[in-house]
CSV table of C-alpha atoms (C1' of nucleotides) in Angstrom, one decimal:
chain,number,residue,atom,x,y,z
A,1,MET,CA,25.7,-10.6,-9.4
A,2,ILE,CA,23.2,-7.7,-9.0
A,3,GLU,CA,20.9,-8.2,-6.2
A,4,GLU,CA,17.3,-7.9,-6.5
A,5,ILE,CA,16.1,-5.2,-4.1
A,6,PRO,CA,12.6,-6.1,-3.1
A,7,ASP,CA,9.9,-3.5,-3.8
A,8,ILE,CA,8.8,-3.1,-0.4
A,9,VAL,CA,12.2,-1.6,0.3
A,10,ILE,CA,11.8,0.5,-2.9
A,11,SER,CA,8.3,1.9,-1.5
A,12,ARG,CA,9.9,3.0,2.0
A,13,LEU,CA,12.5,5.1,0.3
A,14,PRO,CA,10.6,8.0,-0.4
A,15,ILE,CA,9.3,7.8,3.1
A,16,TYR,CA,12.6,8.2,4.2
A,17,LEU,CA,13.1,10.9,2.2
A,18,ARG,CA,10.1,13.1,2.9
A,19,GLU,CA,11.0,12.8,6.6
A,20,LEU,CA,14.8,13.6,6.1
A,21,THR,CA,13.9,16.7,3.9
A,22,ARG,CA,11.5,17.6,6.8
A,23,LEU,CA,14.1,17.4,9.6
A,24,ALA,CA,16.5,19.4,7.9
A,25,GLU,CA,13.9,21.9,6.8
A,26,GLU,CA,11.6,22.4,9.8
A,27,GLU,CA,13.8,21.5,12.5
A,28,GLY,CA,17.0,22.7,11.2
A,29,LYS,CA,18.7,19.2,11.6
A,30,LEU,CA,22.2,18.3,10.0
A,31,THR,CA,22.4,14.7,11.3
A,32,THR,CA,20.2,12.2,12.4
A,33,SER,CA,20.3,8.4,13.3
A,34,SER,CA,18.0,5.3,12.3
A,35,HIS,CA,16.8,5.3,15.7
A,36,GLU,CA,15.5,9.0,15.6
A,37,LEU,CA,14.2,8.7,12.2
A,38,GLY,CA,12.5,5.5,12.9
A,39,LYS,CA,10.5,7.1,15.8
A,40,HIS,CA,9.4,9.9,13.5
A,41,LEU,CA,8.0,7.2,11.3
A,42,GLY,CA,7.1,4.2,13.2
A,43,ILE,CA,9.6,1.9,12.0
A,44,SER,CA,12.1,0.1,13.6
A,45,SER,CA,15.8,1.4,13.4
A,46,ALA,CA,17.0,-2.0,12.3
A,47,GLN,CA,14.7,-2.1,9.3
A,48,ILE,CA,15.7,1.4,8.0
A,49,ARG,CA,19.7,0.6,8.6
A,50,LYS,CA,19.0,-2.7,6.6
A,51,ASP,CA,16.9,-1.1,4.0
A,52,LEU,CA,19.8,1.6,3.4
A,53,SER,CA,22.5,-1.4,3.6
A,54,HIS,CA,21.0,-2.7,0.1
A,55,PHE,CA,22.5,0.8,-1.4
A,56,GLY,CA,25.6,1.2,0.4
A,57,GLU,CA,26.9,2.5,3.6
A,58,PHE,CA,25.4,6.1,4.2
A,59,GLY,CA,26.4,6.4,7.8
A,60,LYS,CA,29.1,6.2,10.5
A,61,GLN,CA,29.3,4.3,13.6
A,62,GLY,CA,28.4,6.8,16.8
A,63,THR,CA,27.4,9.4,14.7
A,64,GLY,CA,24.6,8.6,12.5
A,65,TYR,CA,23.5,10.1,8.8
A,66,HIS,CA,24.5,13.3,7.4
A,67,ILE,CA,21.0,14.2,6.3
A,68,ASN,CA,22.0,16.2,3.2
A,69,TYR,CA,24.2,13.4,2.0
A,70,LEU,CA,21.6,10.9,2.7
A,71,VAL,CA,19.0,13.1,1.1
A,72,GLN,CA,21.3,13.2,-1.9
A,73,GLN,CA,21.9,9.4,-2.2
A,74,LEU,CA,18.0,8.8,-1.8
A,75,ARG,CA,17.4,11.3,-4.8
A,76,GLN,CA,19.9,9.3,-6.9
A,77,ILE,CA,18.7,6.0,-6.3
A,78,LEU,CA,15.2,6.9,-6.7
A,79,HIS,CA,16.2,9.0,-10.2
A,80,LEU,CA,14.9,12.3,-8.6
A,81,THR,CA,17.7,14.4,-9.7
A,82,ARG,CA,15.9,14.9,-12.9
A,83,GLU,CA,12.9,16.2,-13.8
A,84,TRP,CA,9.6,14.2,-15.1
A,85,ASN,CA,6.8,15.0,-17.4
A,86,VAL,CA,3.7,13.6,-16.5
A,87,ALA,CA,0.3,13.5,-18.2
A,88,VAL,CA,-3.0,14.0,-16.5
A,89,ILE,CA,-5.8,11.3,-18.0
A,90,GLY,CA,-9.4,12.6,-16.9
A,91,ALA,CA,-10.2,16.3,-16.1
A,92,GLY,CA,-12.9,15.9,-13.8
A,93,TYR,CA,-12.7,17.2,-10.2
A,94,LEU,CA,-9.8,14.8,-9.3
A,95,GLY,CA,-8.1,15.1,-12.4
A,96,HIS,CA,-8.0,19.2,-11.9
A,97,ALA,CA,-7.0,18.7,-8.2
A,98,LEU,CA,-3.8,16.6,-9.0
A,99,THR,CA,-3.0,19.0,-11.9
A,100,HIS,CA,-3.1,21.9,-9.4
A,101,TYR,CA,-1.2,20.0,-6.6
A,102,LYS,CA,1.8,22.1,-5.6
A,103,ALA,CA,3.7,19.1,-4.2
A,104,PHE,CA,4.4,17.3,-7.7
A,105,LEU,CA,6.1,20.4,-9.0
A,106,ASP,CA,8.0,20.7,-5.9
A,107,GLN,CA,9.3,17.3,-6.2
A,108,GLY,CA,10.2,17.5,-10.0
A,109,PHE,CA,6.9,16.0,-11.2
A,110,HIS,CA,5.9,18.8,-14.3
A,111,ILE,CA,2.3,18.0,-15.3
A,112,THR,CA,2.8,19.1,-18.9
A,113,ALA,CA,-0.6,17.5,-20.6
A,114,ILE,CA,-4.1,16.8,-19.3
A,115,PHE,CA,-6.6,14.8,-21.5
A,116,ASP,CA,-10.3,14.2,-21.7
A,117,ASN,CA,-12.8,13.4,-24.2
A,118,ASP,CA,-15.4,15.6,-23.1
A,119,PRO,CA,-16.0,18.6,-25.9
A,120,ALA,CA,-17.0,20.8,-23.0
A,121,LYS,CA,-13.9,20.3,-21.2
A,122,ILE,CA,-11.5,20.3,-24.1
A,123,GLY,CA,-9.7,23.8,-24.4
A,124,GLU,CA,-10.4,24.6,-21.1
A,125,GLN,CA,-7.2,26.2,-19.2
A,126,LEU,CA,-5.8,25.0,-16.0
A,127,ASP,CA,-2.9,26.8,-14.8
A,128,ASP,CA,-0.3,27.0,-17.9
A,129,ILE,CA,-1.9,23.8,-19.7
A,130,VAL,CA,-4.7,23.1,-21.9
A,131,VAL,CA,-7.1,20.0,-21.9
A,132,GLN,CA,-6.5,18.3,-24.9
A,133,ASP,CA,-8.7,16.3,-26.7
A,134,MET,CA,-7.8,12.3,-25.6
A,135,ALA,CA,-7.6,11.9,-29.6
A,136,ASP,CA,-4.1,13.6,-29.2
A,137,LEU,CA,-3.1,11.3,-26.5
A,138,GLU,CA,-0.4,9.4,-28.5
A,139,LYS,CA,1.0,12.3,-30.3
A,140,THR,CA,1.3,14.7,-27.2
A,141,ILE,CA,2.9,12.0,-25.3
A,142,THR,CA,5.4,11.0,-27.6
A,143,GLU,CA,6.4,14.7,-28.4
A,144,LEU,CA,6.6,15.7,-24.7
A,145,ASN,CA,8.6,12.6,-23.7
A,146,ILE,CA,6.3,11.6,-21.2
A,147,LYS,CA,7.0,8.5,-19.1
A,148,MET,CA,4.6,8.7,-16.4
A,149,ALA,CA,1.1,9.3,-16.2
A,150,ILE,CA,-1.9,9.9,-13.8
A,151,LEU,CA,-4.9,7.8,-14.5
A,152,VAL,CA,-8.2,9.4,-13.3
A,153,VAL,CA,-11.1,8.0,-15.5
A,154,PRO,CA,-13.9,5.9,-14.9
A,155,ALA,CA,-13.3,2.1,-14.7
A,156,ASN,CA,-14.9,0.9,-18.1
A,157,VAL,CA,-12.4,3.3,-19.8
A,158,ALA,CA,-9.3,2.6,-17.7
A,159,GLN,CA,-8.1,-0.6,-19.5
A,160,GLU,CA,-8.5,0.8,-22.9
A,161,ILE,CA,-6.6,4.1,-22.1
A,162,THR,CA,-3.8,2.5,-20.1
A,163,ASP,CA,-3.1,0.1,-23.1
A,164,ARG,CA,-3.0,3.4,-25.3
A,165,LEU,CA,-0.6,5.1,-22.7
A,166,VAL,CA,1.6,2.0,-22.7
A,167,ASP,CA,1.9,1.9,-26.4
A,168,ALA,CA,2.6,5.7,-26.2
A,169,GLY,CA,5.7,4.8,-24.3
A,170,VAL,CA,4.4,5.6,-20.7
A,171,ARG,CA,6.0,3.4,-18.2
A,172,ALA,CA,4.6,4.4,-14.9
A,173,ILE,CA,0.9,4.8,-14.1
A,174,LEU,CA,-0.6,6.4,-10.9
A,175,SER,CA,-4.2,5.1,-11.2
A,176,TYR,CA,-7.3,6.5,-9.2
A,177,ALA,CA,-9.4,4.2,-11.5
A,178,PRO,CA,-11.1,1.3,-9.4
A,179,ILE,CA,-10.1,-1.6,-11.4
A,180,TYR,CA,-6.9,-3.8,-11.7
A,181,LEU,CA,-4.7,-3.0,-14.9
A,182,LYS,CA,-3.3,-5.6,-17.0
A,183,VAL,CA,0.2,-4.2,-18.1
A,184,PRO,CA,3.5,-5.7,-19.5
A,185,PRO,CA,5.8,-6.7,-16.6
A,186,ASP,CA,8.1,-3.9,-17.3
A,187,ILE,CA,5.7,-1.2,-16.6
A,188,GLN,CA,4.8,-0.1,-13.3
A,189,VAL,CA,1.3,0.9,-11.6
A,190,SER,CA,0.3,2.2,-8.3
A,191,TYR,CA,-3.3,2.2,-7.5
A,192,SER,CA,-5.0,4.7,-5.3
A,193,ASP,CA,-8.7,3.8,-4.7
A,194,PRO,CA,-10.0,5.9,-2.1
A,195,VAL,CA,-13.1,3.7,-1.5
A,196,VAL,CA,-10.8,0.6,-1.1
A,197,GLN,CA,-8.7,2.2,1.5
A,198,MET,CA,-11.8,3.6,3.6
A,199,GLN,CA,-13.3,0.0,3.1
A,200,ARG,CA,-10.2,-1.5,4.7
A,201,MET,CA,-10.4,0.9,7.6
A,202,THR,CA,-14.1,0.2,8.3
A,203,TYR,CA,-13.4,-3.6,8.9
A,204,TYR,CA,-11.7,-2.6,12.2
A,205,LEU,CA,-14.5,-0.2,13.3
A,206,ALA,CA,-16.9,-2.4,15.5
B,1,MET,CA,-9.3,-18.5,20.2
B,2,ILE,CA,-10.2,-15.8,18.3
B,3,GLU,CA,-7.8,-15.7,15.5
B,4,GLU,CA,-6.0,-12.6,14.5
B,5,ILE,CA,-6.6,-11.7,10.9
B,6,PRO,CA,-3.7,-10.4,9.0
B,7,ASP,CA,-4.0,-6.7,7.9
B,8,ILE,CA,-2.6,-7.5,4.3
B,9,VAL,CA,-5.8,-10.2,4.1
B,10,ILE,CA,-8.0,-7.5,5.2
B,11,SER,CA,-6.7,-4.9,2.5
B,12,ARG,CA,-7.2,-7.2,-0.2
B,13,LEU,CA,-10.9,-8.1,0.7
B,14,PRO,CA,-12.2,-4.5,-0.9
B,15,ILE,CA,-10.4,-5.7,-4.4
B,16,TYR,CA,-12.4,-9.0,-4.1
B,17,LEU,CA,-15.4,-7.1,-3.4
B,18,ARG,CA,-14.8,-4.6,-6.0
B,19,GLU,CA,-14.2,-7.2,-8.7
B,20,LEU,CA,-17.1,-9.3,-7.8
B,21,THR,CA,-19.5,-6.4,-8.1
B,22,ARG,CA,-18.0,-5.7,-11.7
B,23,LEU,CA,-18.1,-9.2,-12.7
B,24,ALA,CA,-21.8,-9.3,-11.5
B,25,GLU,CA,-22.9,-5.9,-12.8
B,26,GLU,CA,-20.8,-5.6,-16.0
B,27,GLU,CA,-20.7,-9.1,-17.0
B,28,GLY,CA,-23.6,-10.5,-15.9
B,29,LYS,CA,-22.3,-13.2,-14.3
B,30,LEU,CA,-23.9,-15.4,-11.2
B,31,THR,CA,-20.9,-17.4,-10.1
B,32,THR,CA,-17.2,-17.2,-10.2
B,33,SER,CA,-14.4,-19.2,-9.2
B,34,SER,CA,-10.8,-18.4,-7.2
B,35,HIS,CA,-8.9,-19.1,-10.7
B,36,GLU,CA,-11.4,-16.7,-12.7
B,37,LEU,CA,-11.2,-14.0,-10.1
B,38,GLY,CA,-7.7,-14.1,-9.3
B,39,LYS,CA,-6.9,-14.0,-13.1
B,40,HIS,CA,-9.1,-10.6,-13.2
B,41,LEU,CA,-6.8,-9.3,-10.1
B,42,GLY,CA,-3.3,-10.8,-10.8
B,43,ILE,CA,-3.7,-12.8,-7.7
B,44,SER,CA,-3.4,-16.4,-7.4
B,45,SER,CA,-6.2,-18.5,-6.9
B,46,ALA,CA,-4.6,-20.4,-3.8
B,47,GLN,CA,-4.1,-16.9,-2.2
B,48,ILE,CA,-7.8,-15.9,-2.6
B,49,ARG,CA,-9.3,-19.0,-1.1
B,50,LYS,CA,-6.8,-18.6,1.8
B,51,ASP,CA,-8.0,-15.2,2.3
B,52,LEU,CA,-11.5,-16.3,2.2
B,53,SER,CA,-11.1,-19.2,4.4
B,54,HIS,CA,-10.5,-16.8,7.4
B,55,PHE,CA,-14.2,-15.8,7.5
B,56,GLY,CA,-15.8,-19.2,6.8
B,57,GLU,CA,-16.6,-21.4,3.8
B,58,PHE,CA,-18.0,-19.6,1.1
B,59,GLY,CA,-17.7,-21.9,-1.9
B,60,LYS,CA,-18.7,-24.9,-3.3
B,61,GLN,CA,-16.2,-27.6,-4.6
B,62,GLY,CA,-16.9,-27.9,-8.4
B,63,THR,CA,-18.8,-25.1,-8.6
B,64,GLY,CA,-16.9,-22.1,-7.0
B,65,TYR,CA,-18.8,-19.1,-5.3
B,66,HIS,CA,-22.2,-17.5,-6.0
B,67,ILE,CA,-21.3,-13.8,-6.6
B,68,ASN,CA,-24.2,-12.4,-4.8
B,69,TYR,CA,-23.7,-14.3,-1.6
B,70,LEU,CA,-20.1,-13.7,-1.5
B,71,VAL,CA,-20.6,-10.1,-2.0
B,72,GLN,CA,-23.0,-10.0,0.8
B,73,GLN,CA,-20.4,-11.8,3.2
B,74,LEU,CA,-17.6,-9.6,2.2
B,75,ARG,CA,-19.9,-6.7,2.7
B,76,GLN,CA,-20.7,-7.9,6.4
B,77,ILE,CA,-17.1,-8.8,7.3
B,78,LEU,CA,-16.0,-5.4,6.5
B,79,HIS,CA,-19.1,-3.2,8.2
B,80,LEU,CA,-20.4,-2.1,4.8
B,81,THR,CA,-24.1,-3.0,5.5
B,82,ARG,CA,-24.3,0.3,7.5
B,83,GLU,CA,-23.6,3.6,6.1
B,84,TRP,CA,-20.6,5.8,7.4
B,85,ASN,CA,-20.4,9.6,8.0
B,86,VAL,CA,-17.2,11.2,6.8
B,87,ALA,CA,-15.7,14.3,7.6
B,88,VAL,CA,-13.4,16.0,4.8
B,89,ILE,CA,-10.7,18.3,6.5
B,90,GLY,CA,-9.2,21.1,4.2
B,91,ALA,CA,-11.3,22.5,1.3
B,92,GLY,CA,-8.5,23.0,-1.2
B,93,TYR,CA,-8.6,21.5,-4.7
B,94,LEU,CA,-8.4,17.8,-3.3
B,95,GLY,CA,-10.9,18.3,-0.5
B,96,HIS,CA,-13.5,19.7,-3.1
B,97,ALA,CA,-12.5,16.7,-5.5
B,98,LEU,CA,-12.9,14.3,-2.7
B,99,THR,CA,-16.4,15.6,-1.6
B,100,HIS,CA,-17.8,15.3,-5.0
B,101,TYR,CA,-16.5,11.9,-5.3
B,102,LYS,CA,-19.3,10.0,-6.3
B,103,ALA,CA,-18.2,6.4,-5.9
B,104,PHE,CA,-17.8,7.3,-2.0
B,105,LEU,CA,-21.7,8.0,-1.9
B,106,ASP,CA,-22.4,4.6,-4.0
B,107,GLN,CA,-20.3,2.7,-1.3
B,108,GLY,CA,-22.2,4.0,1.8
B,109,PHE,CA,-19.7,6.7,2.8
B,110,HIS,CA,-21.5,9.9,3.1
B,111,ILE,CA,-19.5,13.0,3.4
B,112,THR,CA,-21.5,15.0,5.8
B,113,ALA,CA,-19.2,17.8,6.7
B,114,ILE,CA,-16.2,19.9,5.2
B,115,PHE,CA,-13.9,21.9,7.2
B,116,ASP,CA,-11.3,25.1,6.6
B,117,ASN,CA,-9.8,27.3,8.4
B,118,ASP,CA,-9.4,30.1,5.6
B,119,PRO,CA,-12.3,32.5,5.9
B,120,ALA,CA,-12.5,33.0,2.2
B,121,LYS,CA,-13.7,29.3,2.1
B,122,ILE,CA,-15.6,29.0,5.1
B,123,GLY,CA,-19.6,29.2,4.0
B,124,GLU,CA,-19.0,28.2,0.4
B,125,GLN,CA,-21.4,25.8,-0.8
B,126,LEU,CA,-20.5,22.2,-1.9
B,127,ASP,CA,-23.3,20.3,-3.3
B,128,ASP,CA,-25.6,20.0,-0.4
B,129,ILE,CA,-22.9,20.8,2.6
B,130,VAL,CA,-21.0,23.9,3.6
B,131,VAL,CA,-17.4,24.5,4.3
B,132,GLN,CA,-17.3,25.1,8.1
B,133,ASP,CA,-15.1,26.6,10.4
B,134,MET,CA,-12.5,24.3,11.6
B,135,ALA,CA,-13.4,25.7,15.3
B,136,ASP,CA,-16.3,23.7,15.0
B,137,LEU,CA,-14.5,20.7,14.3
B,138,GLU,CA,-15.3,18.6,17.4
B,139,LYS,CA,-18.9,20.0,17.8
B,140,THR,CA,-19.9,18.8,14.2
B,141,ILE,CA,-18.0,15.5,14.2
B,142,THR,CA,-19.8,14.7,17.7
B,143,GLU,CA,-23.2,15.9,16.6
B,144,LEU,CA,-23.3,14.1,13.0
B,145,ASN,CA,-21.4,10.8,14.8
B,146,ILE,CA,-18.7,11.0,12.5
B,147,LYS,CA,-16.1,8.1,12.7
B,148,MET,CA,-13.9,8.7,9.6
B,149,ALA,CA,-12.3,11.6,8.1
B,150,ILE,CA,-10.2,12.2,5.3
B,151,LEU,CA,-7.5,14.4,5.8
B,152,VAL,CA,-6.4,16.9,3.2
B,153,VAL,CA,-4.4,19.6,4.7
B,154,PRO,CA,-0.7,20.9,4.8
B,155,ALA,CA,1.9,18.7,6.6
B,156,ASN,CA,2.4,21.4,9.2
B,157,VAL,CA,-1.1,21.2,10.9
B,158,ALA,CA,-1.8,17.8,10.1
B,159,GLN,CA,-0.7,16.1,13.4
B,160,GLU,CA,-2.6,18.7,15.3
B,161,ILE,CA,-5.6,18.4,13.7
B,162,THR,CA,-5.3,14.5,13.8
B,163,ASP,CA,-5.0,14.8,17.4
B,164,ARG,CA,-8.2,16.7,17.6
B,165,LEU,CA,-9.9,14.2,15.2
B,166,VAL,CA,-9.2,11.3,17.5
B,167,ASP,CA,-10.2,13.4,20.7
B,168,ALA,CA,-13.6,14.1,19.1
B,169,GLY,CA,-14.1,10.5,18.4
B,170,VAL,CA,-12.8,9.6,15.0
B,171,ARG,CA,-11.4,6.4,14.5
B,172,ALA,CA,-10.5,6.1,10.9
B,173,ILE,CA,-8.1,8.7,8.9
B,174,LEU,CA,-7.4,8.5,5.2
B,175,SER,CA,-4.6,11.0,4.7
B,176,TYR,CA,-3.2,13.0,2.1
B,177,ALA,CA,-1.1,14.9,4.1
B,178,PRO,CA,2.9,14.1,3.3
B,179,ILE,CA,3.6,13.1,6.8
B,180,TYR,CA,3.5,10.1,9.2
B,181,LEU,CA,0.8,10.7,11.8
B,182,LYS,CA,1.1,9.5,15.4
B,183,VAL,CA,-2.2,8.1,16.7
B,184,PRO,CA,-3.5,5.6,19.6
B,185,PRO,CA,-3.2,1.6,18.7
B,186,ASP,CA,-6.7,1.7,18.2
B,187,ILE,CA,-7.0,4.4,15.3
B,188,GLN,CA,-6.9,3.2,11.8
B,189,VAL,CA,-5.0,5.2,9.4
B,190,SER,CA,-4.6,4.8,5.5
B,191,TYR,CA,-2.0,7.1,3.8
B,192,SER,CA,-2.4,8.1,0.2
B,193,ASP,CA,0.7,10.7,-0.6
B,194,PRO,CA,0.9,11.1,-4.6
B,195,VAL,CA,4.1,12.2,-4.4
B,196,VAL,CA,5.2,9.3,-2.4
B,197,GLN,CA,3.8,6.9,-5.2
B,198,MET,CA,5.4,8.8,-8.0
B,199,GLN,CA,8.5,8.6,-6.2
B,200,ARG,CA,8.7,4.6,-5.9
B,201,MET,CA,7.8,4.4,-9.6
B,202,THR,CA,10.5,6.5,-10.6
B,203,TYR,CA,13.1,4.1,-9.3
B,204,TYR,CA,12.1,1.4,-12.0
B,205,LEU,CA,12.4,4.0,-14.6
B,206,ALA,CA,16.2,4.0,-15.7
C,1,DC,C1',45.2,8.1,27.1
C,2,DT,C1',41.1,5.6,28.7
C,3,DA,C1',36.6,4.5,29.6
C,4,DC,C1',31.8,5.0,28.1
C,5,DA,C1',27.9,6.0,25.3
C,6,DA,C1',26.1,6.2,20.8
C,7,DT,C1',25.6,4.2,16.6
C,8,DT,C1',26.3,1.5,12.1
C,9,DG,C1',26.1,-2.6,9.1
C,10,DT,C1',25.0,-7.2,9.0
C,11,DG,C1',24.6,-12.2,9.6
C,12,DA,C1',21.1,-15.3,12.0
C,13,DA,C1',16.9,-16.0,13.9
C,14,DA,C1',12.1,-15.3,14.1
C,15,DA,C1',7.9,-14.1,11.9
C,16,DC,C1',5.1,-13.6,8.2
C,17,DT,C1',3.1,-14.1,3.6
C,18,DT,C1',2.5,-17.0,-0.5
C,19,DA,C1',2.5,-21.2,-3.3
C,20,DC,C1',1.8,-25.9,-3.7
C,21,DA,C1',-0.6,-30.1,-3.8
C,22,DC,C1',-4.1,-33.0,-2.5
C,23,DG,C1',-8.5,-35.2,-0.6
C,24,DA,C1',-13.2,-34.1,-1.0
C,25,DA,C1',-17.1,-32.4,-3.0
C,26,DT,C1',-19.9,-31.0,-7.1
C,27,DC,C1',-21.7,-31.4,-11.9
C,28,DA,C1',-22.2,-33.0,-16.3
C,29,DA,C1',-21.8,-36.4,-20.2
C,30,DC,C1',-22.6,-40.8,-21.3
D,1,DG,C1',-24.2,-45.2,-11.9
D,2,DT,C1',-19.6,-44.3,-13.4
D,3,DT,C1',-16.2,-41.4,-15.3
D,4,DG,C1',-14.0,-37.2,-15.7
D,5,DA,C1',-13.4,-32.1,-15.2
D,6,DT,C1',-13.7,-28.5,-11.7
D,7,DT,C1',-12.9,-26.9,-7.8
D,8,DC,C1',-12.7,-25.7,-2.7
D,9,DG,C1',-10.5,-25.6,1.6
D,10,DT,C1',-6.2,-26.7,3.9
D,11,DG,C1',-1.9,-28.9,5.9
D,12,DT,C1',2.6,-28.0,4.5
D,13,DA,C1',6.8,-26.3,2.5
D,14,DA,C1',8.5,-22.2,0.4
D,15,DG,C1',10.0,-17.6,0.1
D,16,DT,C1',9.9,-12.9,2.0
D,17,DT,C1',10.3,-9.6,5.4
D,18,DT,C1',11.4,-8.1,10.2
D,19,DT,C1',13.8,-8.6,14.3
D,20,DC,C1',17.7,-9.5,17.0
D,21,DA,C1',21.9,-8.9,18.6
D,22,DC,C1',26.8,-8.2,18.4
D,23,DA,C1',31.6,-6.6,16.5
D,24,DA,C1',33.6,-2.6,15.0
D,25,DT,C1',33.7,2.4,14.8
D,26,DT,C1',33.3,6.9,16.4
D,27,DG,C1',32.9,11.0,19.5
D,28,DT,C1',33.4,12.9,24.1
D,29,DA,C1',34.2,13.4,29.1
D,30,DG,C1',37.6,13.1,32.4
DNA sequence: CTACAATTGTGAAAACTTACACGAATCAAC
DNA sequence: GTTGATTCGTGTAAGTTTTCACAATTGTAG
């Protein structure tokens, strides 16, 4: 009876949420329609309505959607009504940048630990946290109840660190490492390899 | 007669290329099969063969693929046999990190300009380039023949900067800004909003 | 109160993507 | 040579995703 909702639908919800928030905050709107939302996002109105229909009926015929209400519903669906502790693995330039990334905090993602195995980096202060030795990975992740990690390490150690993260209880990984990660089926991975994204685009550049 | 190749196929080619390179360099392999490649990437062998068949016949029955040859072919298909000049827009933490990102250079993406409008950042030295005033955007992009840009600016200025980039001749944009960008149909955009990626994953965390 | 415009939610159709399965080719072993 | 194990490329089937199009509902204007 429980309908399996396609991941491609889930992946659009944060984008709807982002735009709805912007419509409310930047444009001061209280309501919107699937047509308006779609126009702002390059998505058809039918798609938006179909996507939302997986979770309930949030709009009203003739009127559209009350933005605050829909935002609240989406945040509940996506489990964003709580805060999430996040670990960053790798304290290179990119690890630093992501640790400082303000939007994470605004959206309830608290980076509460950062790790590296370079003795020169261990102990370094970053805002309010300190770079920890990779040896303490399991201990800290367990203690801080960290379920999400951002992986910013070289490809050759990414799989082995992923295995350790999963064993320590991490359930979702955002990976910037240029390699496919083998994980158990209940573990989520999102990939973000900038080179791969650039290489897709060069195809279209004559 | 010219077959239109789906973007979803194109987007897998860089991943094949990445793994093929790794197989050659790390594991010293000279040949591979669609089955082996797929096992390393979590993709079915049929999918890989079908994808490649859009572009020609690169393998041999019974034997599989000669890695070096396939790598060379993929690089040609993706227009990676030349080098690309790239501009980074925004010299915050993330802009810095991406400018330093070594893998870009390894893959033929040369970051030859970085811009910001903060007087405190303009003039700052980053490796071998200097942070330029956003006012010089058009001039520099034209002079250096830059066709690709990495956008690392706040949402509220992202669209206006995108318009300027496109007018200046940029044809592909990798955007970290948390907003949908409206561009002409012949302009490529890749999105990489870390918050959106995290929010997709929290859906699956009970 | 009635007519009209806007908009939702959704079943059905269309379009797109992936997986199956098989003939043909290749190579190694005997 | 012949056999058997691999593997490719591909036509077709199956599965997934998007789009269409319409009944039902809501609000507005006269």
